[in-house]
């Protein structure tokens, strides 16, 4: 007798896909030049939406040389605005992790874009430092689209390539930070040919605001939540249970797993560092080397534009290392990349005497920093299957927490760091990156091992993932997706030493 909670009405007809799929209907291949529904369409919509949330969040930072003159903003005003731009997404990313399990990524993306589009438009209306900081806070909340991006792509691609798929979409999304440094000055200059300069920067924000609205509508109308269909249809046909059980039971799976918190902290010092540099690099180049805002924006854009390949290559390295060495290989890749990111961050603060050296070191630093971000999400999908949304949201929020902490300590220009220069801040940020990285050594999966310790042969993938479900839930069959995932994830159980 079927459970009334599941409420199966009728088995759906067999599905056909353009891409080869596994037992979970997840694609086993990435075809970049395809927009086939559902896998590749979700892939491309994920990174495009995240790209423009990044673009809008850091557009004010790019135009700081003009905005600070227009509104007479102080160093402290600008420091606070940099913090508010990234702190709003902390709570929103955690909330989004829960929301995705209920409404699905399609509506999650649409809600994000349509809810925060007014904030982007409102940047054209700010008149004071408080207005500027408040609007940056709300625009920055849209960075919760990162959680939707990773959740959606993780639901569409097989575990053997999920690290690569997550890294490509997140990396191309992060590239919005570089694109805004390149394009916002151009838009400003183009508009300034027709209106006064202090009006031109305001009008420029109507462009990303309009794109927010467009993408929200496109996500809602032209995509689907999962390979099997939309969440609503899947619930009606019994392919998706009406709930994953008690919300606290789901939350505990993610929040009480210590691996989630280690990744929360380490991600704060790779993605959080990237957010910090996106906030300060154009202003730093403008002031340190007396560049005009077009040149400073173009050179600063190089940091974010490395995401074209760098974050993706981090995910690829994680997946490649997992072929011979399993999860232990993924952890070593993450540790190595993030440690090198810290080394070159420190070096960036020491070469402030030469523009060429600064740009070369900045590019190398950006590559390792962004590769570490990709490698992190080569590990995150395996922490918890039941609470995948919660873990993704928590780790994503960790990136913003790291950015808030770092900017407050080293770059705010307030009582916490009254005399510290940006060069000193970069040096100490590099030291913090290297110190936090050693936490990766403590991530241990009983069935796969850790960096220095082997797996427990008496523990299987099924043991690890099914412990998140109680006997009643297993009897109802609610554990079935976790069981399928456990079987697919056995590729991580291949230690070579």
mmCIF file of C-alpha atoms in Angstrom, residues 71-456:
data_model
loop_
_atom_site.group_PDB
_atom_site.id
_atom_site.type_symbol
_atom_site.label_atom_id
_atom_site.label_comp_id
_atom_site.label_asym_id
_atom_site.label_seq_id
_atom_site.Cartn_x
_atom_site.Cartn_y
_atom_site.Cartn_z
ATOM 1 C CA UNK A 71 28.716 62.479 -3.271
ATOM 2 C CA UNK A 72 31.862 63.524 -1.322
ATOM 3 C CA UNK A 73 32.317 60.040 0.162
ATOM 4 C CA UNK A 74 35.114 59.443 2.688
ATOM 5 C CA UNK A 75 37.439 56.449 2.938
ATOM 6 C CA UNK A 76 35.323 55.140 5.813
ATOM 7 C CA UNK A 77 32.117 55.550 3.776
ATOM 8 C CA UNK A 78 33.651 53.539 0.959
ATOM 9 C CA UNK A 79 34.984 50.889 3.331
ATOM 10 C CA UNK A 80 31.555 50.385 4.876
ATOM 11 C CA UNK A 81 29.933 50.214 1.436
ATOM 12 C CA UNK A 82 32.379 47.485 0.439
ATOM 13 C CA UNK A 83 31.418 45.456 3.501
ATOM 14 C CA UNK A 84 27.673 45.954 3.053
ATOM 15 C CA UNK A 85 27.926 44.863 -0.594
ATOM 16 C CA UNK A 86 28.926 41.347 0.451
ATOM 17 C CA UNK A 87 27.371 40.901 3.898
ATOM 18 C CA UNK A 88 23.746 40.875 2.724
ATOM 19 C CA UNK A 89 24.248 37.634 0.824
ATOM 20 C CA UNK A 90 25.376 35.784 3.975
ATOM 21 C CA UNK A 91 21.868 35.269 5.293
ATOM 22 C CA UNK A 92 20.331 35.099 1.829
ATOM 23 C CA UNK A 93 22.602 32.241 0.786
ATOM 24 C CA UNK A 94 21.693 30.185 3.849
ATOM 25 C CA UNK A 95 17.985 30.912 3.321
ATOM 26 C CA UNK A 96 18.239 30.037 -0.357
ATOM 27 C CA UNK A 97 19.644 26.630 0.563
ATOM 28 C CA UNK A 98 16.365 25.829 2.338
ATOM 29 C CA UNK A 99 14.171 27.524 -0.279
ATOM 30 C CA UNK A 100 15.590 25.469 -3.147
ATOM 31 C CA UNK A 101 14.469 22.225 -1.561
ATOM 32 C CA UNK A 102 10.907 23.585 -1.519
ATOM 33 C CA UNK A 103 10.366 25.605 -4.713
ATOM 34 C CA UNK A 104 13.237 24.381 -6.890
ATOM 35 C CA UNK A 105 16.027 26.275 -8.688
ATOM 36 C CA UNK A 106 13.867 27.599 -11.553
ATOM 37 C CA UNK A 107 11.715 29.749 -9.304
ATOM 38 C CA UNK A 108 14.691 30.343 -7.006
ATOM 39 C CA UNK A 109 16.513 32.118 -9.821
ATOM 40 C CA UNK A 110 13.418 33.993 -10.989
ATOM 41 C CA UNK A 111 12.650 35.156 -7.451
ATOM 42 C CA UNK A 112 16.218 36.382 -6.942
ATOM 43 C CA UNK A 113 16.367 38.417 -10.127
ATOM 44 C CA UNK A 114 12.911 39.970 -9.861
ATOM 45 C CA UNK A 115 13.155 40.659 -6.134
ATOM 46 C CA UNK A 116 16.458 42.541 -6.321
ATOM 47 C CA UNK A 117 16.049 44.270 -9.709
ATOM 48 C CA UNK A 118 14.486 47.321 -7.984
ATOM 49 C CA UNK A 119 17.623 47.698 -5.857
ATOM 50 C CA UNK A 120 19.774 47.932 -8.999
ATOM 51 C CA UNK A 121 17.504 50.635 -10.418
ATOM 52 C CA UNK A 122 17.596 52.480 -7.087
ATOM 53 C CA UNK A 123 21.359 53.016 -7.379
ATOM 54 C CA UNK A 124 20.485 55.850 -9.758
ATOM 55 C CA UNK A 125 18.602 57.618 -6.937
ATOM 56 C CA UNK A 126 21.123 57.591 -4.062
ATOM 57 C CA UNK A 127 21.989 60.966 -2.545
ATOM 58 C CA UNK A 128 24.069 60.195 0.554
ATOM 59 C CA UNK A 129 26.577 57.720 1.941
ATOM 60 C CA UNK A 130 23.778 55.957 3.829
ATOM 61 C CA UNK A 131 21.712 55.602 0.659
ATOM 62 C CA UNK A 132 24.729 54.250 -1.216
ATOM 63 C CA UNK A 133 25.548 51.686 1.464
ATOM 64 C CA UNK A 134 21.932 50.552 1.819
ATOM 65 C CA UNK A 135 21.445 50.033 -1.915
ATOM 66 C CA UNK A 136 24.733 48.130 -2.188
ATOM 67 C CA UNK A 137 23.512 45.891 0.645
ATOM 68 C CA UNK A 138 20.355 44.916 -1.251
ATOM 69 C CA UNK A 139 22.083 44.496 -4.612
ATOM 70 C CA UNK A 140 24.656 42.268 -2.914
ATOM 71 C CA UNK A 141 21.866 40.025 -1.608
ATOM 72 C CA UNK A 142 21.386 38.867 -5.203
ATOM 73 C CA UNK A 143 24.685 36.971 -4.906
ATOM 74 C CA UNK A 144 22.587 34.216 -3.333
ATOM 75 C CA UNK A 145 22.132 33.174 -6.986
ATOM 76 C CA UNK A 146 25.424 31.318 -6.488
ATOM 77 C CA UNK A 147 23.624 28.745 -4.325
ATOM 78 C CA UNK A 148 20.946 28.272 -6.974
ATOM 79 C CA UNK A 149 23.657 27.926 -9.617
ATOM 80 C CA UNK A 150 25.516 25.185 -7.762
ATOM 81 C CA UNK A 151 22.342 23.403 -6.653
ATOM 82 C CA UNK A 152 20.857 23.406 -10.154
ATOM 83 C CA UNK A 153 24.005 22.208 -11.884
ATOM 84 C CA UNK A 154 24.649 19.621 -9.157
ATOM 85 C CA UNK A 155 21.162 18.248 -9.811
ATOM 86 C CA UNK A 156 21.795 17.964 -13.556
ATOM 87 C CA UNK A 157 25.260 16.362 -13.878
ATOM 88 C CA UNK A 158 26.795 13.039 -12.842
ATOM 89 C CA UNK A 159 29.119 12.885 -9.819
ATOM 90 C CA UNK A 160 32.164 12.165 -12.005
ATOM 91 C CA UNK A 161 31.851 15.519 -13.765
ATOM 92 C CA UNK A 162 29.929 17.544 -11.186
ATOM 93 C CA UNK A 163 33.112 19.240 -9.976
ATOM 94 C CA UNK A 164 33.868 20.418 -13.492
ATOM 95 C CA UNK A 165 30.280 21.478 -14.209
ATOM 96 C CA UNK A 166 29.975 23.381 -10.925
ATOM 97 C CA UNK A 167 33.342 25.055 -11.452
ATOM 98 C CA UNK A 168 32.632 26.174 -15.020
ATOM 99 C CA UNK A 169 29.254 27.723 -14.190
ATOM 100 C CA UNK A 170 30.441 29.386 -10.985
ATOM 101 C CA UNK A 171 33.643 30.577 -12.664
ATOM 102 C CA UNK A 172 31.867 32.075 -15.641
ATOM 103 C CA UNK A 173 29.423 33.670 -13.208
ATOM 104 C CA UNK A 174 32.259 35.138 -11.142
ATOM 105 C CA UNK A 175 33.625 36.556 -14.374
ATOM 106 C CA UNK A 176 30.924 39.201 -14.007
ATOM 107 C CA UNK A 177 33.234 40.904 -11.523
ATOM 108 C CA UNK A 178 35.827 41.341 -14.239
ATOM 109 C CA UNK A 179 33.338 42.207 -16.953
ATOM 110 C CA UNK A 180 31.831 45.003 -14.883
ATOM 111 C CA UNK A 181 35.299 46.525 -14.371
ATOM 112 C CA UNK A 182 35.712 46.539 -18.132
ATOM 113 C CA UNK A 183 32.213 47.505 -19.273
ATOM 114 C CA UNK A 184 30.857 49.936 -16.677
ATOM 115 C CA UNK A 185 33.497 52.607 -17.473
ATOM 116 C CA UNK A 186 32.651 52.206 -21.167
ATOM 117 C CA UNK A 187 28.926 52.571 -20.499
ATOM 118 C CA UNK A 188 29.599 55.574 -18.305
ATOM 119 C CA UNK A 189 31.750 57.248 -20.963
ATOM 120 C CA UNK A 190 29.164 56.554 -23.657
ATOM 121 C CA UNK A 191 26.322 58.030 -21.617
ATOM 122 C CA UNK A 192 28.487 60.954 -20.466
ATOM 123 C CA UNK A 193 28.694 62.100 -24.099
ATOM 124 C CA UNK A 194 25.021 63.071 -23.862
ATOM 125 C CA UNK A 195 24.363 63.979 -20.211
ATOM 126 C CA UNK A 196 26.355 65.611 -17.374
ATOM 127 C CA UNK A 197 29.041 63.346 -15.899
ATOM 128 C CA UNK A 198 27.430 63.112 -12.441
ATOM 129 C CA UNK A 199 24.190 61.969 -14.067
ATOM 130 C CA UNK A 200 25.843 59.503 -16.450
ATOM 131 C CA UNK A 201 26.954 57.014 -13.796
ATOM 132 C CA UNK A 202 23.396 56.923 -12.445
ATOM 133 C CA UNK A 203 21.837 56.201 -15.829
ATOM 134 C CA UNK A 204 24.341 53.383 -16.379
ATOM 135 C CA UNK A 205 22.612 51.266 -13.710
ATOM 136 C CA UNK A 206 19.415 51.030 -15.742
ATOM 137 C CA UNK A 207 21.198 48.549 -18.024
ATOM 138 C CA UNK A 208 21.958 45.802 -15.433
ATOM 139 C CA UNK A 209 18.577 46.507 -13.781
ATOM 140 C CA UNK A 210 16.746 45.775 -17.026
ATOM 141 C CA UNK A 211 18.787 42.608 -17.544
ATOM 142 C CA UNK A 212 17.773 41.398 -14.067
ATOM 143 C CA UNK A 213 14.092 41.635 -15.037
ATOM 144 C CA UNK A 214 14.654 39.904 -18.382
ATOM 145 C CA UNK A 215 16.570 36.983 -16.867
ATOM 146 C CA UNK A 216 13.998 36.495 -14.117
ATOM 147 C CA UNK A 217 11.277 36.036 -16.733
ATOM 148 C CA UNK A 218 13.429 33.765 -18.917
ATOM 149 C CA UNK A 219 14.289 31.509 -15.969
ATOM 150 C CA UNK A 220 10.650 31.136 -15.025
ATOM 151 C CA UNK A 221 9.336 30.428 -18.530
ATOM 152 C CA UNK A 222 12.073 28.574 -20.405
ATOM 153 C CA UNK A 223 13.728 26.109 -18.006
ATOM 154 C CA UNK A 224 12.921 23.259 -15.622
ATOM 155 C CA UNK A 225 14.028 22.272 -12.132
ATOM 156 C CA UNK A 226 15.368 18.751 -12.642
ATOM 157 C CA UNK A 227 15.930 16.182 -15.413
ATOM 158 C CA UNK A 228 12.561 14.610 -14.554
ATOM 159 C CA UNK A 229 10.696 17.929 -14.870
ATOM 160 C CA UNK A 230 9.494 20.760 -12.646
ATOM 161 C CA UNK A 231 9.153 20.284 -8.903
ATOM 162 C CA UNK A 232 5.383 20.765 -9.017
ATOM 163 C CA UNK A 233 4.900 18.017 -11.604
ATOM 164 C CA UNK A 234 7.369 15.721 -9.831
ATOM 165 C CA UNK A 235 5.447 16.089 -6.564
ATOM 166 C CA UNK A 236 2.155 15.335 -8.284
ATOM 167 C CA UNK A 237 3.532 12.157 -9.875
ATOM 168 C CA UNK A 238 5.402 11.004 -6.772
ATOM 169 C CA UNK A 239 8.881 11.399 -8.262
ATOM 170 C CA UNK A 240 9.618 14.001 -5.601
ATOM 171 C CA UNK A 241 8.338 13.506 -2.076
ATOM 172 C CA UNK A 242 6.204 16.318 -0.710
ATOM 173 C CA UNK A 243 8.875 17.120 1.824
ATOM 174 C CA UNK A 244 12.208 15.767 2.863
ATOM 175 C CA UNK A 245 10.852 15.229 6.336
ATOM 176 C CA UNK A 246 11.091 17.549 9.271
ATOM 177 C CA UNK A 247 12.957 20.729 8.296
ATOM 178 C CA UNK A 248 15.147 20.500 11.377
ATOM 179 C CA UNK A 249 16.079 16.915 10.470
ATOM 180 C CA UNK A 250 17.292 18.142 7.088
ATOM 181 C CA UNK A 251 19.073 21.114 8.617
ATOM 182 C CA UNK A 252 20.878 18.889 11.117
ATOM 183 C CA UNK A 253 22.320 16.783 8.308
ATOM 184 C CA UNK A 254 24.072 19.851 6.940
ATOM 185 C CA UNK A 255 24.670 22.040 9.978
ATOM 186 C CA UNK A 256 25.936 19.289 12.306
ATOM 187 C CA UNK A 257 28.335 17.839 9.752
ATOM 188 C CA UNK A 258 31.744 19.305 10.675
ATOM 189 C CA UNK A 259 32.909 19.032 7.042
ATOM 190 C CA UNK A 260 30.344 21.708 6.136
ATOM 191 C CA UNK A 261 31.940 24.132 8.584
ATOM 192 C CA UNK A 262 35.495 23.462 7.442
ATOM 193 C CA UNK A 263 34.450 24.201 3.861
ATOM 194 C CA UNK A 264 32.549 27.237 5.169
ATOM 195 C CA UNK A 265 35.814 28.622 6.570
ATOM 196 C CA UNK A 266 38.124 27.662 3.716
ATOM 197 C CA UNK A 267 35.700 29.011 1.118
ATOM 198 C CA UNK A 268 35.728 32.277 3.036
ATOM 199 C CA UNK A 269 39.405 32.576 2.130
ATOM 200 C CA UNK A 270 39.185 31.744 -1.551
ATOM 201 C CA UNK A 271 35.818 33.074 -2.762
ATOM 202 C CA UNK A 272 35.708 35.614 0.070
ATOM 203 C CA UNK A 273 39.129 36.853 -1.010
ATOM 204 C CA UNK A 274 37.912 37.106 -4.591
ATOM 205 C CA UNK A 275 35.002 39.283 -3.454
ATOM 206 C CA UNK A 276 37.387 41.461 -1.470
ATOM 207 C CA UNK A 277 39.730 42.003 -4.404
ATOM 208 C CA UNK A 278 36.809 42.709 -6.767
ATOM 209 C CA UNK A 279 35.789 45.462 -4.358
ATOM 210 C CA UNK A 280 39.183 47.152 -4.103
ATOM 211 C CA UNK A 281 41.385 46.378 -7.107
ATOM 212 C CA UNK A 282 40.227 49.171 -9.470
ATOM 213 C CA UNK A 283 40.398 51.807 -6.730
ATOM 214 C CA UNK A 284 43.820 50.461 -5.686
ATOM 215 C CA UNK A 285 45.267 50.685 -9.205
ATOM 216 C CA UNK A 286 43.709 54.119 -9.725
ATOM 217 C CA UNK A 287 45.278 55.577 -6.571
ATOM 218 C CA UNK A 288 48.553 53.632 -6.347
ATOM 219 C CA UNK A 289 49.700 54.143 -9.939
ATOM 220 C CA UNK A 290 47.796 57.345 -10.834
ATOM 221 C CA UNK A 291 45.899 55.689 -13.691
ATOM 222 C CA UNK A 292 42.779 57.082 -15.339
ATOM 223 C CA UNK A 293 39.567 55.222 -14.518
ATOM 224 C CA UNK A 294 39.354 53.551 -17.958
ATOM 225 C CA UNK A 295 42.861 52.096 -17.669
ATOM 226 C CA UNK A 296 42.395 51.114 -14.015
ATOM 227 C CA UNK A 297 39.117 49.409 -14.883
ATOM 228 C CA UNK A 298 40.629 47.526 -17.815
ATOM 229 C CA UNK A 299 43.598 46.255 -15.815
ATOM 230 C CA UNK A 300 41.458 45.487 -12.769
ATOM 231 C CA UNK A 301 39.100 43.491 -14.990
ATOM 232 C CA UNK A 302 41.890 40.971 -15.591
ATOM 233 C CA UNK A 303 41.466 39.642 -12.048
ATOM 234 C CA UNK A 304 37.842 38.658 -12.567
ATOM 235 C CA UNK A 305 38.183 37.676 -16.214
ATOM 236 C CA UNK A 306 40.582 34.874 -15.305
ATOM 237 C CA UNK A 307 37.404 33.059 -14.274
ATOM 238 C CA UNK A 308 36.922 32.316 -17.957
ATOM 239 C CA UNK A 309 39.086 29.265 -17.331
ATOM 240 C CA UNK A 310 40.577 29.376 -13.815
ATOM 241 C CA UNK A 311 37.677 28.273 -11.616
ATOM 242 C CA UNK A 312 36.672 25.689 -14.212
ATOM 243 C CA UNK A 313 40.207 24.306 -14.261
ATOM 244 C CA UNK A 314 40.071 23.962 -10.463
ATOM 245 C CA UNK A 315 36.979 21.775 -10.763
ATOM 246 C CA UNK A 316 38.577 19.810 -13.593
ATOM 247 C CA UNK A 317 41.722 19.217 -11.552
ATOM 248 C CA UNK A 318 39.529 17.958 -8.707
ATOM 249 C CA UNK A 319 37.691 15.541 -11.006
ATOM 250 C CA UNK A 320 40.939 14.383 -12.647
ATOM 251 C CA UNK A 321 42.616 13.786 -9.288
ATOM 252 C CA UNK A 322 39.605 11.708 -8.214
ATOM 253 C CA UNK A 323 40.154 9.211 -11.056
ATOM 254 C CA UNK A 324 43.325 7.619 -9.594
ATOM 255 C CA UNK A 325 43.167 8.878 -5.993
ATOM 256 C CA UNK A 326 39.485 9.315 -5.155
ATOM 257 C CA UNK A 327 38.407 11.841 -2.540
ATOM 258 C CA UNK A 328 41.938 12.060 -1.170
ATOM 259 C CA UNK A 329 43.037 13.447 -4.523
ATOM 260 C CA UNK A 330 40.281 16.059 -4.429
ATOM 261 C CA UNK A 331 41.392 17.209 -0.962
ATOM 262 C CA UNK A 332 45.067 17.471 -1.967
ATOM 263 C CA UNK A 333 44.137 19.555 -5.016
ATOM 264 C CA UNK A 334 42.082 21.926 -2.859
ATOM 265 C CA UNK A 335 44.852 22.268 -0.273
ATOM 266 C CA UNK A 336 47.594 22.930 -2.838
ATOM 267 C CA UNK A 337 45.668 25.490 -4.896
ATOM 268 C CA UNK A 338 44.460 27.483 -1.909
ATOM 269 C CA UNK A 339 47.901 27.529 -0.282
ATOM 270 C CA UNK A 340 49.449 28.888 -3.488
ATOM 271 C CA UNK A 341 46.681 31.497 -3.650
ATOM 272 C CA UNK A 342 47.763 32.712 -0.225
ATOM 273 C CA UNK A 343 51.418 32.896 -1.278
ATOM 274 C CA UNK A 344 50.662 35.079 -4.300
ATOM 275 C CA UNK A 345 48.208 37.267 -2.390
ATOM 276 C CA UNK A 346 51.037 38.079 0.021
ATOM 277 C CA UNK A 347 53.346 38.728 -2.946
ATOM 278 C CA UNK A 348 50.806 41.143 -4.476
ATOM 279 C CA UNK A 349 51.114 43.374 -1.438
ATOM 280 C CA UNK A 350 54.914 43.423 -1.735
ATOM 281 C CA UNK A 351 55.248 44.501 -5.380
ATOM 282 C CA UNK A 352 53.390 47.812 -5.060
ATOM 283 C CA UNK A 353 56.396 49.690 -6.481
ATOM 284 C CA UNK A 354 55.910 48.434 -10.065
ATOM 285 C CA UNK A 355 52.733 48.299 -12.172
ATOM 286 C CA UNK A 356 53.914 45.462 -14.435
ATOM 287 C CA UNK A 357 54.917 43.264 -11.501
ATOM 288 C CA UNK A 358 51.624 44.046 -9.786
ATOM 289 C CA UNK A 359 49.569 42.965 -12.806
ATOM 290 C CA UNK A 360 51.600 39.760 -13.349
ATOM 291 C CA UNK A 361 51.345 38.723 -9.692
ATOM 292 C CA UNK A 362 47.664 39.708 -9.586
ATOM 293 C CA UNK A 363 46.898 37.404 -12.523
ATOM 294 C CA UNK A 364 48.763 34.452 -10.989
ATOM 295 C CA UNK A 365 47.078 35.095 -7.643
ATOM 296 C CA UNK A 366 43.648 35.256 -9.285
ATOM 297 C CA UNK A 367 44.184 31.931 -11.058
ATOM 298 C CA UNK A 368 45.083 30.011 -7.886
ATOM 299 C CA UNK A 369 42.401 31.781 -5.825
ATOM 300 C CA UNK A 370 39.684 30.975 -8.346
ATOM 301 C CA UNK A 371 40.925 27.422 -8.910
ATOM 302 C CA UNK A 372 40.585 26.844 -5.157
ATOM 303 C CA UNK A 373 36.949 27.989 -5.387
ATOM 304 C CA UNK A 374 36.306 25.399 -8.092
ATOM 305 C CA UNK A 375 38.101 22.674 -6.161
ATOM 306 C CA UNK A 376 36.004 23.430 -3.070
ATOM 307 C CA UNK A 377 32.824 22.571 -4.929
ATOM 308 C CA UNK A 378 34.473 19.391 -6.135
ATOM 309 C CA UNK A 379 34.175 18.299 -2.480
ATOM 310 C CA UNK A 380 30.961 19.995 -1.281
ATOM 311 C CA UNK A 381 28.444 17.797 -3.200
ATOM 312 C CA UNK A 382 29.672 14.742 -1.284
ATOM 313 C CA UNK A 383 29.273 16.108 2.247
ATOM 314 C CA UNK A 384 25.529 15.422 2.477
ATOM 315 C CA UNK A 385 23.038 14.211 -0.081
ATOM 316 C CA UNK A 386 19.902 14.841 1.949
ATOM 317 C CA UNK A 387 20.953 18.371 2.889
ATOM 318 C CA UNK A 388 22.743 19.266 -0.335
ATOM 319 C CA UNK A 389 20.920 22.606 -0.573
ATOM 320 C CA UNK A 390 21.689 23.455 3.053
ATOM 321 C CA UNK A 391 25.388 22.600 2.702
ATOM 322 C CA UNK A 392 25.690 24.556 -0.558
ATOM 323 C CA UNK A 393 24.014 27.550 1.050
ATOM 324 C CA UNK A 394 26.178 27.368 4.161
ATOM 325 C CA UNK A 395 29.457 27.053 2.261
ATOM 326 C CA UNK A 396 28.400 29.783 -0.168
ATOM 327 C CA UNK A 397 27.613 32.054 2.772
ATOM 328 C CA UNK A 398 31.079 31.300 4.102
ATOM 329 C CA UNK A 399 32.540 33.081 1.100
ATOM 330 C CA UNK A 400 30.678 36.251 1.987
ATOM 331 C CA UNK A 401 31.552 35.933 5.682
ATOM 332 C CA UNK A 402 35.224 35.713 4.730
ATOM 333 C CA UNK A 403 34.875 38.834 2.597
ATOM 334 C CA UNK A 404 33.153 40.760 5.403
ATOM 335 C CA UNK A 405 35.749 39.738 8.002
ATOM 336 C CA UNK A 406 38.692 40.491 5.729
ATOM 337 C CA UNK A 407 37.417 43.874 4.548
ATOM 338 C CA UNK A 408 36.473 44.908 8.064
ATOM 339 C CA UNK A 409 39.877 44.002 9.498
ATOM 340 C CA UNK A 410 42.179 45.136 6.703
ATOM 341 C CA UNK A 411 40.393 47.436 4.241
ATOM 342 C CA UNK A 412 37.529 49.299 5.888
ATOM 343 C CA UNK A 413 39.570 52.338 6.895
ATOM 344 C CA UNK A 414 37.763 52.659 10.226
ATOM 345 C CA UNK A 415 38.908 52.314 13.824
ATOM 346 C CA UNK A 416 39.642 48.626 13.194
ATOM 347 C CA UNK A 417 42.312 49.484 10.618
ATOM 348 C CA UNK A 418 42.906 53.263 10.664
ATOM 349 C CA UNK A 419 46.439 53.326 9.285
ATOM 350 C CA UNK A 420 46.713 50.063 7.365
ATOM 351 C CA UNK A 421 47.390 50.557 3.662
ATOM 352 C CA UNK A 422 45.882 48.340 0.978
ATOM 353 C CA UNK A 423 49.350 46.852 0.456
ATOM 354 C CA UNK A 424 49.577 45.816 4.117
ATOM 355 C CA UNK A 425 46.042 44.446 3.918
ATOM 356 C CA UNK A 426 46.962 42.232 0.966
ATOM 357 C CA UNK A 427 50.012 40.879 2.817
ATOM 358 C CA UNK A 428 48.043 39.942 5.930
ATOM 359 C CA UNK A 429 45.177 38.579 3.882
ATOM 360 C CA UNK A 430 47.695 36.233 2.236
ATOM 361 C CA UNK A 431 48.881 35.073 5.651
ATOM 362 C CA UNK A 432 45.296 34.355 6.718
ATOM 363 C CA UNK A 433 44.632 32.378 3.529
ATOM 364 C CA UNK A 434 47.617 30.134 4.174
ATOM 365 C CA UNK A 435 46.655 29.565 7.805
ATOM 366 C CA UNK A 436 42.999 28.716 7.080
ATOM 367 C CA UNK A 437 44.006 26.318 4.290
ATOM 368 C CA UNK A 438 45.440 23.823 6.780
ATOM 369 C CA UNK A 439 41.895 23.082 7.973
ATOM 370 C CA UNK A 440 41.500 20.973 4.809
ATOM 371 C CA UNK A 441 43.777 18.397 6.460
ATOM 372 C CA UNK A 442 40.976 17.622 8.946
ATOM 373 C CA UNK A 443 38.303 16.714 6.356
ATOM 374 C CA UNK A 444 37.862 12.951 6.628
ATOM 375 C CA UNK A 445 35.246 10.754 4.966
ATOM 376 C CA UNK A 446 35.129 7.337 6.654
ATOM 377 C CA UNK A 447 34.626 5.469 3.362
ATOM 378 C CA UNK A 448 37.215 7.491 1.418
ATOM 379 C CA UNK A 449 39.781 8.743 3.931
ATOM 380 C CA UNK A 450 41.490 12.145 4.155
ATOM 381 C CA UNK A 451 44.715 13.781 3.006
ATOM 382 C CA UNK A 452 46.899 11.774 5.388
ATOM 383 C CA UNK A 453 44.706 8.895 6.601
ATOM 384 C CA UNK A 454 43.141 6.019 4.624
ATOM 385 C CA UNK A 455 39.512 4.949 4.482
ATOM 386 C CA UNK A 456 37.817 2.594 6.911
#
